[in-house]
Coordinates of C-alpha atoms and ligand atoms in Angstrom, one line a residue:
X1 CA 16.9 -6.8 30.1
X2 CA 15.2 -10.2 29.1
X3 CA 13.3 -9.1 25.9
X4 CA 14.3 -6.5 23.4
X5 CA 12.9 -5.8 19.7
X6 CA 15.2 -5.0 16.5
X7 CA 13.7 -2.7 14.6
X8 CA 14.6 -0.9 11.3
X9 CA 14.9 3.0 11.5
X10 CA 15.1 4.1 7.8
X11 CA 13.8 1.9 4.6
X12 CA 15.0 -1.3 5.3
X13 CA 18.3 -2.8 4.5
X14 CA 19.8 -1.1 7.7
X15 CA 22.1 -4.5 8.6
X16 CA 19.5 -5.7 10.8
X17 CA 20.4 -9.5 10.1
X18 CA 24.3 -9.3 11.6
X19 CA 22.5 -7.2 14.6
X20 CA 20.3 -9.9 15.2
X21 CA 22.6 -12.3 14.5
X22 CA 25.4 -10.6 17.1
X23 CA 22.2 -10.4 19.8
X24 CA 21.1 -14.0 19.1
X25 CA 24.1 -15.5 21.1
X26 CA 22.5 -14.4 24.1
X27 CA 19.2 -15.0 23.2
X28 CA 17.2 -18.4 24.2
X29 CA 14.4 -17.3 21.5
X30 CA 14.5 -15.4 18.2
X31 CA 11.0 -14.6 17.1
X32 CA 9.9 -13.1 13.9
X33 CA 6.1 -10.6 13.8
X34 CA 5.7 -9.1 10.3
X35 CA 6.8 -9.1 6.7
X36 CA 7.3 -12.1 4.4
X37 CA 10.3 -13.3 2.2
X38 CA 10.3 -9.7 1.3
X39 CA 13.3 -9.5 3.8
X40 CA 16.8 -10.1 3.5
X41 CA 19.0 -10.5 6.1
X42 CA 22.4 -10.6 5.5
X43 CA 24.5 -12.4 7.7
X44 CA 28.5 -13.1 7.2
X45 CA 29.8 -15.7 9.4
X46 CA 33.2 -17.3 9.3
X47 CA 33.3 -15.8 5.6
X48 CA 30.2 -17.5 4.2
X49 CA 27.4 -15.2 3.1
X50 CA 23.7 -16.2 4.4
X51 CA 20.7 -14.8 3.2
X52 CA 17.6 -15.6 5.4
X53 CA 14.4 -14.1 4.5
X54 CA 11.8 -16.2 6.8
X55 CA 13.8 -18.1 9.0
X56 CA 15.0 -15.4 12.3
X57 CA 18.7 -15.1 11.9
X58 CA 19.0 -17.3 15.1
X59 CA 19.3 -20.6 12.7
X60 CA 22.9 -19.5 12.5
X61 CA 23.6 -20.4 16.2
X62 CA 22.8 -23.8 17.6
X63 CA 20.1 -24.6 20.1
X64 CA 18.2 -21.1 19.9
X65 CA 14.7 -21.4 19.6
X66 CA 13.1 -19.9 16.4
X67 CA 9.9 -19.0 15.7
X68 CA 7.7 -17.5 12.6
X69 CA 5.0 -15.5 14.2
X70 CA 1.2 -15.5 13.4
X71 CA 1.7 -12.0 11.9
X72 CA 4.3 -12.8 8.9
X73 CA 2.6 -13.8 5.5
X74 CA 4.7 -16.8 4.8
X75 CA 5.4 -18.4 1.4
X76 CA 5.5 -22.3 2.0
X77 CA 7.8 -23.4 -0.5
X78 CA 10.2 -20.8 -0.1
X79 CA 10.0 -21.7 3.5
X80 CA 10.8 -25.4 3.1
X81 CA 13.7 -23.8 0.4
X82 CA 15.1 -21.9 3.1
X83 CA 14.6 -24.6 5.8
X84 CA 16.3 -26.8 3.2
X85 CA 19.7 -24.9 2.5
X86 CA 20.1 -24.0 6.2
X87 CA 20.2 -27.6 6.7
X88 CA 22.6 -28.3 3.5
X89 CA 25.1 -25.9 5.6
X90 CA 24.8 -27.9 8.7
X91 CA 22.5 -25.4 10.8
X92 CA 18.8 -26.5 12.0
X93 CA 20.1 -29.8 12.5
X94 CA 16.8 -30.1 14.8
X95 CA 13.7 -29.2 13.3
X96 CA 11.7 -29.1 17.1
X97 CA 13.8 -25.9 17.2
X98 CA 11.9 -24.0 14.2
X99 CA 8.3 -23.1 15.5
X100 CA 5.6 -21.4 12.8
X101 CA 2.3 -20.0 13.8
X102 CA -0.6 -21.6 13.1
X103 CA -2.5 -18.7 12.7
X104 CA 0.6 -17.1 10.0
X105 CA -1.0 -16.4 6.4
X106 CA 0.4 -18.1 3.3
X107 CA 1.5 -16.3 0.1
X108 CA -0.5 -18.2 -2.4
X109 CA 1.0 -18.2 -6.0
X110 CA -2.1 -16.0 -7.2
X111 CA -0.4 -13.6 -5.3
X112 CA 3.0 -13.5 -6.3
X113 CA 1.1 -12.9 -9.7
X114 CA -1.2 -10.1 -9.0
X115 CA 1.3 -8.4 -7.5
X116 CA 3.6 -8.6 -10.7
X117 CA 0.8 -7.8 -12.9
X118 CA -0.4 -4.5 -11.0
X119 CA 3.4 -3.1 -10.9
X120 CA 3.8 -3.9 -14.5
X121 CA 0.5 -1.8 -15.4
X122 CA 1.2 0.9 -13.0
X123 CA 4.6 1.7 -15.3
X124 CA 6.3 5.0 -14.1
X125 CA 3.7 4.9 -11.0
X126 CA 4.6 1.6 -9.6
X127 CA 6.3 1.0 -5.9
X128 CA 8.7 -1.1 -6.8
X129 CA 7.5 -4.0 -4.8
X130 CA 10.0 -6.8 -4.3
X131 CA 7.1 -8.9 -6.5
X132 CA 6.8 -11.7 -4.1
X133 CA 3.0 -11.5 -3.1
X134 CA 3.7 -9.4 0.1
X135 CA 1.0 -6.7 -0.2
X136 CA -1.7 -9.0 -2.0
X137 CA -1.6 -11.5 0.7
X138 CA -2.1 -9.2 3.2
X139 CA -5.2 -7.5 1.8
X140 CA -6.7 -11.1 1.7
X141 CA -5.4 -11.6 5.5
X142 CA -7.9 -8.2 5.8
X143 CA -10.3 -9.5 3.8
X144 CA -10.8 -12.6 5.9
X145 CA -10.3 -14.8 3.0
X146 CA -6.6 -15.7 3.0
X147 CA -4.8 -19.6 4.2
X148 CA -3.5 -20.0 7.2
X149 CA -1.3 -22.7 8.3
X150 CA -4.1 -24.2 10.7
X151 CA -6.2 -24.5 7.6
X152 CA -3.8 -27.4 6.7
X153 CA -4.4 -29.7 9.1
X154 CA -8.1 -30.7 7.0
X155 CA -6.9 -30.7 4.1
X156 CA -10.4 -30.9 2.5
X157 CA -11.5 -27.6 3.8
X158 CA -8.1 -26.5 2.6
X159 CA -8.2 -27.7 -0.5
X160 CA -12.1 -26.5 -0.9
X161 CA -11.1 -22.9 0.3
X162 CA -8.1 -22.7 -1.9
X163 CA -10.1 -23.7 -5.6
X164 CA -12.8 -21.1 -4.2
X165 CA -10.3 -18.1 -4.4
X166 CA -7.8 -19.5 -7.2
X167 CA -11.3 -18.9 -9.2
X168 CA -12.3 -15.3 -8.1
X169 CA -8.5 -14.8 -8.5
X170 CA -8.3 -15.7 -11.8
X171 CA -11.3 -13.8 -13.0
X172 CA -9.4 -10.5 -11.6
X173 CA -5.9 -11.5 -13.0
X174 CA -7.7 -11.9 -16.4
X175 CA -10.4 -9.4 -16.5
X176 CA -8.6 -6.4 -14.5
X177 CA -5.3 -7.2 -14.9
X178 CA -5.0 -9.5 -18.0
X179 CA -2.6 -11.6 -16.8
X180 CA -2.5 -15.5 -16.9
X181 CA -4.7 -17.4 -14.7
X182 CA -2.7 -19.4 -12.1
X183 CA -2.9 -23.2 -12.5
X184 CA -5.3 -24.5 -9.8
X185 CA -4.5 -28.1 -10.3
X186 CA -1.0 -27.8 -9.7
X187 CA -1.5 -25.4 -7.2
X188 CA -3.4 -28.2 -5.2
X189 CA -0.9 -30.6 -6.0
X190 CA 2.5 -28.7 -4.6
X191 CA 0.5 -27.8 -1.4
X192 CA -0.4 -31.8 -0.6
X193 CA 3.1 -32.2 -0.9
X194 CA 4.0 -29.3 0.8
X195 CA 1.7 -30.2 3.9
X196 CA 3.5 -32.9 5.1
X197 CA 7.2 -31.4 5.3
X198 CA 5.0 -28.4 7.0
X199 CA 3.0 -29.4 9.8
X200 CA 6.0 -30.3 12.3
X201 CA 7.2 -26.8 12.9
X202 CA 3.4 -25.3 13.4
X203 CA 3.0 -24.6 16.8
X204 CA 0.4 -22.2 19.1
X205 CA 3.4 -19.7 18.9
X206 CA 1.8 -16.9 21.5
X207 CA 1.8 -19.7 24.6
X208 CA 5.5 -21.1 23.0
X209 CA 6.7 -16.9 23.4
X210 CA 4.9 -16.1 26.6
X211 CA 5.9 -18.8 28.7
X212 CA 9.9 -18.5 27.4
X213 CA 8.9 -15.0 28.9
X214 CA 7.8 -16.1 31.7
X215 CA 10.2 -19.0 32.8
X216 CA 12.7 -16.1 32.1
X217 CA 14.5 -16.8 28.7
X218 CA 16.0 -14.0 26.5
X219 CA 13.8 -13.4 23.9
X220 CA 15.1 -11.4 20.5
X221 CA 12.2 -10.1 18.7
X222 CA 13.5 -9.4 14.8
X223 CA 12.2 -6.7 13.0
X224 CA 12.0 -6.8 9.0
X225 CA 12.2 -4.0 6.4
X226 CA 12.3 -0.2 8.0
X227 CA 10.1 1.9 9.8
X228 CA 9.7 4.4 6.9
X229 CA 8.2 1.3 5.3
X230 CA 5.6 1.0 7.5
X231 CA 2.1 0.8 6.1
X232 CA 1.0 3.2 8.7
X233 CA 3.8 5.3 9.9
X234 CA 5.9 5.2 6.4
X235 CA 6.2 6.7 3.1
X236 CA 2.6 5.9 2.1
X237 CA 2.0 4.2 -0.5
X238 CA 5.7 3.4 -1.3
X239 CA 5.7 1.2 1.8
X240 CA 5.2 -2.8 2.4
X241 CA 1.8 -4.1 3.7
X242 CA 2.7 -4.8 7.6
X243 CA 4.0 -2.7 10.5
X244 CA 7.1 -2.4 10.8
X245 CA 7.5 -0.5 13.9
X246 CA 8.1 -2.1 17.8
X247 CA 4.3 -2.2 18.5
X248 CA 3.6 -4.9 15.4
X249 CA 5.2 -7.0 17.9
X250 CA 2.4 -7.3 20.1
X251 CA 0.1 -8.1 17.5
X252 CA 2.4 -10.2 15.6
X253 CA 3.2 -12.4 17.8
X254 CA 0.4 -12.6 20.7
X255 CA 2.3 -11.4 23.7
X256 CA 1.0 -8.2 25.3
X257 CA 2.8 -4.5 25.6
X258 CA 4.2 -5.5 28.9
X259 CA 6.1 -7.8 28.0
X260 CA 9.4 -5.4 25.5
X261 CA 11.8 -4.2 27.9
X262 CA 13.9 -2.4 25.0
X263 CA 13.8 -1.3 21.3
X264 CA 16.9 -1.2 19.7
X265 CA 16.9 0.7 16.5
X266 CA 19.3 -0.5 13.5
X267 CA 20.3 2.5 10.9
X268 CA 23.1 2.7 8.6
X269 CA 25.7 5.5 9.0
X270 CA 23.9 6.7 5.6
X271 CA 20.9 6.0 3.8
X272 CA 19.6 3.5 1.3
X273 CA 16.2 2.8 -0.1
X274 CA 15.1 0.1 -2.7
X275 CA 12.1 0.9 -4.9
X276 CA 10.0 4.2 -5.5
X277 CA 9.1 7.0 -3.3
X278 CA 10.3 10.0 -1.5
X279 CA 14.3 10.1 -0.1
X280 CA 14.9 13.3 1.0
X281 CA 18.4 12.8 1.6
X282 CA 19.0 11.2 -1.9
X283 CA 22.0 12.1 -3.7
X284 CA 23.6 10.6 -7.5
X285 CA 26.6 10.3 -9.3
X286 CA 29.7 9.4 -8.7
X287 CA 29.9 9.7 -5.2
X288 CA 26.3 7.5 -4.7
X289 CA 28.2 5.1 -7.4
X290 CA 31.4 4.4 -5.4
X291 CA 29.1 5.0 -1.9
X292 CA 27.2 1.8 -3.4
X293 CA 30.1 -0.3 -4.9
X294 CA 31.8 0.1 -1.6
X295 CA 28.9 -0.9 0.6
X296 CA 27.6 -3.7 -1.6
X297 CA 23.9 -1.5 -1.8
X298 CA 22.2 -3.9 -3.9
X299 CA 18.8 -5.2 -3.0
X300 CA 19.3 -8.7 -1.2
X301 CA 16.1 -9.6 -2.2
X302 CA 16.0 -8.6 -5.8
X303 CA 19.4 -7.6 -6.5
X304 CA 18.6 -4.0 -7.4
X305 CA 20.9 -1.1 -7.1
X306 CA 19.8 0.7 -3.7
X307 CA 19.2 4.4 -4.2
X308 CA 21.8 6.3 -1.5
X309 CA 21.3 8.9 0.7
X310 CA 23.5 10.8 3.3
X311 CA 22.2 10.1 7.0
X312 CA 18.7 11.9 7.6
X313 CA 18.5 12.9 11.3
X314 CA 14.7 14.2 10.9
X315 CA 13.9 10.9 10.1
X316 CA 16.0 9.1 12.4
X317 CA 14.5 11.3 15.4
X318 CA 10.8 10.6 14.2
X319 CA 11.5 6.6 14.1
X320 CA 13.0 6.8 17.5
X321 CA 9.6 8.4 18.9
X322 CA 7.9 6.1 17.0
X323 CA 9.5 2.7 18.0
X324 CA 9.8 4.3 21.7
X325 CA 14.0 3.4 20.7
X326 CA 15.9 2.6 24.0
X327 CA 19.3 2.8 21.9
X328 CA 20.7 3.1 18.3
X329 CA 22.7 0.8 16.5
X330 CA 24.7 2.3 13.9
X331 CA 26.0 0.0 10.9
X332 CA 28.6 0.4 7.8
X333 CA 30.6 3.5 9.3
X334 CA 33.8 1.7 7.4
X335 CA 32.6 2.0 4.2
X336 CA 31.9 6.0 4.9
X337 CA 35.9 5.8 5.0
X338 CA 37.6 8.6 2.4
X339 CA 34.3 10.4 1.7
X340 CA 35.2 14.2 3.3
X341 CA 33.1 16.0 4.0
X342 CA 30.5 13.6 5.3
X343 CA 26.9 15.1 5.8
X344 CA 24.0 14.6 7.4
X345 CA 20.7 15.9 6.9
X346 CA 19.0 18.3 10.1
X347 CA 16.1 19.9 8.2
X348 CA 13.7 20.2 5.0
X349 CA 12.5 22.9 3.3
X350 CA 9.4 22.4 2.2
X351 CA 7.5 25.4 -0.3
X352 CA 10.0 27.9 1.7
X353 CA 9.0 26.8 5.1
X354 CA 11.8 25.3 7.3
X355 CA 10.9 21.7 8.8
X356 CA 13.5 20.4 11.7
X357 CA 11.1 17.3 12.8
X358 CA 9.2 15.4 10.3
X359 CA 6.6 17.8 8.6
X360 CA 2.8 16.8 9.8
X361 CA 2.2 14.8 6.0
X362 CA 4.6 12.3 4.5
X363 CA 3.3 13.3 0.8
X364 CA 5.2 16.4 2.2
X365 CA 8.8 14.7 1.7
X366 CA 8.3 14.3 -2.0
X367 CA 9.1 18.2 -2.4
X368 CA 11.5 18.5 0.9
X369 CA 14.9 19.7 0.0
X370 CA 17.4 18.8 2.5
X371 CA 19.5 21.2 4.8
X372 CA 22.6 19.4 5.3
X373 CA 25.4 19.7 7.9
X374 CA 29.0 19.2 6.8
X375 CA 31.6 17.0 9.2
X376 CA 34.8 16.7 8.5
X377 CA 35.4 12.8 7.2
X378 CA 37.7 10.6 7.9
X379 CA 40.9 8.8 5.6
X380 CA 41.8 6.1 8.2
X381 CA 38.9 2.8 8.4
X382 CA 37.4 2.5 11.1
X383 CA 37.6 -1.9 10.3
X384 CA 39.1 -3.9 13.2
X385 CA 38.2 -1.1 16.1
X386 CA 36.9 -3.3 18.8
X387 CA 36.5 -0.5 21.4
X388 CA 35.3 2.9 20.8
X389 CA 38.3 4.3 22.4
X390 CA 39.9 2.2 18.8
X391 CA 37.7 4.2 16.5
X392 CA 39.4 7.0 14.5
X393 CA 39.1 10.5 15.8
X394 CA 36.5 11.3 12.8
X395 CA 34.4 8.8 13.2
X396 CA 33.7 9.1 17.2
X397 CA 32.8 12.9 16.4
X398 CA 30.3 11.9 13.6
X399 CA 28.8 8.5 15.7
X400 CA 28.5 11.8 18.6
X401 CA 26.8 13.7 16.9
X402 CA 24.4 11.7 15.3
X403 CA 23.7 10.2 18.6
X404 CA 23.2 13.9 19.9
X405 CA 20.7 14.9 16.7
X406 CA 18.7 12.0 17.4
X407 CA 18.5 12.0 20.9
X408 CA 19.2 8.8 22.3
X409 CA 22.2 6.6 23.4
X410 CA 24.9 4.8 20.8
X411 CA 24.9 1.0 21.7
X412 CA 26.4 -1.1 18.6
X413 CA 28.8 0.8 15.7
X414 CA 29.0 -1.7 12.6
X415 CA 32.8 -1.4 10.7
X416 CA 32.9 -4.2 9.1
X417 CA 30.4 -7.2 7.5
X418 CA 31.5 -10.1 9.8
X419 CA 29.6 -10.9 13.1
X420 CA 32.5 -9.8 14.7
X421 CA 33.0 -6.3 13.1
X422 CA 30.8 -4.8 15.8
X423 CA 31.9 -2.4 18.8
X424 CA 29.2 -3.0 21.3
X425 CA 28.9 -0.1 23.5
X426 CA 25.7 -1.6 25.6
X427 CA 24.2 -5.0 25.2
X428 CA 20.8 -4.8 26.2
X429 CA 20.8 -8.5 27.0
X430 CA 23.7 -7.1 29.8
X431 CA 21.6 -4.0 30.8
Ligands
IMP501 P1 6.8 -5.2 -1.0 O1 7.1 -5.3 0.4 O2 7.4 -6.3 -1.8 O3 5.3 -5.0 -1.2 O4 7.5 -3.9 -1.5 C1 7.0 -2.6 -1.1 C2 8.2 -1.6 -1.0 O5 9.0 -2.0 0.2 C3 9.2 -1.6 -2.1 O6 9.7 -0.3 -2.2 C4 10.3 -2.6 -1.7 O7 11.5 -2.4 -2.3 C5 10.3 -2.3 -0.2 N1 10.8 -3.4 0.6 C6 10.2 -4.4 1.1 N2 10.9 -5.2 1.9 C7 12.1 -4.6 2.0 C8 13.3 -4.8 2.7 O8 13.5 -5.8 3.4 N3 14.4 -4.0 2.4 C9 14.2 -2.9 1.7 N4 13.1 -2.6 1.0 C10 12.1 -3.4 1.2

């Protein structure tokens, strides 16, 4: 297959970026649709830790295409930040490489602050955004008011259209929020110096993706956060602003259905979530502590300790109907290693009535207690397997059944952080 989407299955932080980064090797394009800096992507390679959060996880490899799509909202400065550290380690030597839409929305500094201000006066009821503008800009992307990157190239207009809402933002941040106006001045200011370092990389990013499709490149499509994060199909409202799912790549990126020939859904061998909202699975103490040491569950956005779960089939079935998932990739089995039993979750119970697919309303999973299925562990780590027929006994039976309680093929098994820690069962690149 020539073009296959990465998607998250649970609430983000699934190991998506060393997926991605194992799948970009083979890949002539690596292409970004939703999400901001929000995302984290994690990649180890040759035992130096990356973080990319708008860049695809493609910079790692030389010569790849990479491109920001029209439907991320995109923070310029952290943008040229990132653009300027991948370049301090010697990757993105060439800058004709990195392609951002025109039509992508920017995360204006009035953002970053309205966000922060409505979190801090929601108190016990906040999400637990990641703080950096993500839901704000989007609402103005809605609104028809927010910038786009083609609104640099007159800067006038840009300049005109960017004092016009820094004032009616203001008036909210200090009326209904009472938080500090943003500097318009300097505001102004970065962006003109911004503007120049910017405008290389924007390109009309639906042609640049549908003719690599055409002239038959390999083109990676990398999803961000989870599918349980999805403004529609998640845990509403403790959920990001975008679509998360396989179909935001079509809008996200201007190429048509068509065009996917695979979804490949990323979920860790247990659970994590980050912020507030619903975890069925969800389980403390000294288990969830060592569980989190262990598999380094700390946000890599914010740094904050990720809440852990055991592995939720109900959930993993629902987000492989909704992504259409061709395969699962499962991540992070080594650091299950001494926990005995292991369990998975294969039902709610929800005000006495027995749910085994996802009950009809999310709201729903805030009073779901889990049924759980015991499997025996395993003591021996599953870390250097590089075949399946290498995998300890315990972990086969538990990657089998998983595979058999959500329904569809194994293709990847993570044990380990590096890229190469990764038993690939199917590429779809080779399918
Ligand atoms: P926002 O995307 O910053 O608005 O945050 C909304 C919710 O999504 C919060 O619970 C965040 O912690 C969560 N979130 C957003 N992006 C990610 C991600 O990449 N991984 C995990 N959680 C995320």
């Amino acid at each position: 297959m020539k073009t296959v989407a990465v998607v998250g299955t649970q609430w983000g932080d699934e190991g998506k970026g060393k997926i991605v980064d194992m799948l970009a090797a083979d890949a002539d394009v690596i292409v970004r649709f939703q999400g901001g800096n929000n995302a984290a992507h994690t990649l180890v390679v040759g035992g130096k830790k990356f973080v990319l959060r708008l860049v695809p996880a493609g910079a790692l490899h030389p010569g790849k295409a990479c491109v920001i799509g029209n439907g991320l909202v995109v923070n310029p400065l952290a943008l040229l930040g990132e653009i300027a550290d991948l370049k301090r380690s010697g990757h993105l030597a060439d800058d004709s490489l990195l392609k951002l839409s025109y039509e992508a929305h920017m995360v204006m500094p009035y953002h970053l602050a309205i966000d922060r201000a409505r979190e801090a006066r929601l108190g016990k009821r906040a999400i637990g955004t990641t703080g950096f503008g993500i839901g704000p800009a989007y609402e103005d992307k809605m609104a028809r008011v927010g910038m786009r990157f083609e609104d640099l190239l007159d800067f006038k207009f840009f300049e005109e259209k960017l004092r016009r809402n820094i004032v009616e933002k203001n008036a909210y941040l200090k009326a209904m929020l009472k938080a500090k106006p943003i500097k318009a001045d300097e505001t102004v200011d970065a962006m003109k110096k911004a503007r120049r370092r910017l405008l290389p990389y924007l390109c009309d990013t639906g042609a640049f993706v549908s003719e690599a499709i055409d002239s038959g490149k390999r083109v990676l499509f990398e999803g961000a956060h989870g599918t349980m994060l999805d403004i529609d199909h998640g845990t509403y409202p403790y959920v990001t602003s975008s679509n998360c799912v396989a179909s935001a790549v079509f809008s996200g990126t201007g190429i048509g259905p068509g065009n996917l020939e695979a979804v490949l859904g990323i979920s860790k061998g247990y659970t994590t979530r980050v912020g507030a909202g619903p975890f069925p699975s969800e389980f403390t103490g000294h288990l969830a502590d060592s569980l989190r040491e262990e598999g380094d569950e700390f946000g890599s956005a914010t740094g904050r300790p990720r809440r852990i779960g055991w592995f939720d089939a109900v959930l993993a079935r629902y987000t492989a109907r909704v992504n259409g998932m061709w395969a699962l990739a499962l991540t992070k089995l080594d650091v299950l290693t001494g926990i005995d039993p292991v369990r998975i979750c294969v039902g709610y119970i929800v005000k006495g009535k027995r749910y085994d697919d996802m009950p009809p309303s999310h709201r729903m999973l805030i009073n779901a207690k889990p049924i759980f299925e015991e499997i025996p562990g395993w003591s021996e780590s599953p870390a250097g397997a590089l075949t399946l027929a290498e995998l300890p006994s315990g972990v086969r039976r538990y990657v089998e059944r998983i595979s058999e309680l959500v329904g569809v093929p194994i293709a990847m098994i993570g044990v380990g952080k590096e890229r190469e820690a990764t038993i690939v069962v199917r590429n779809p690149f080779a399918d």
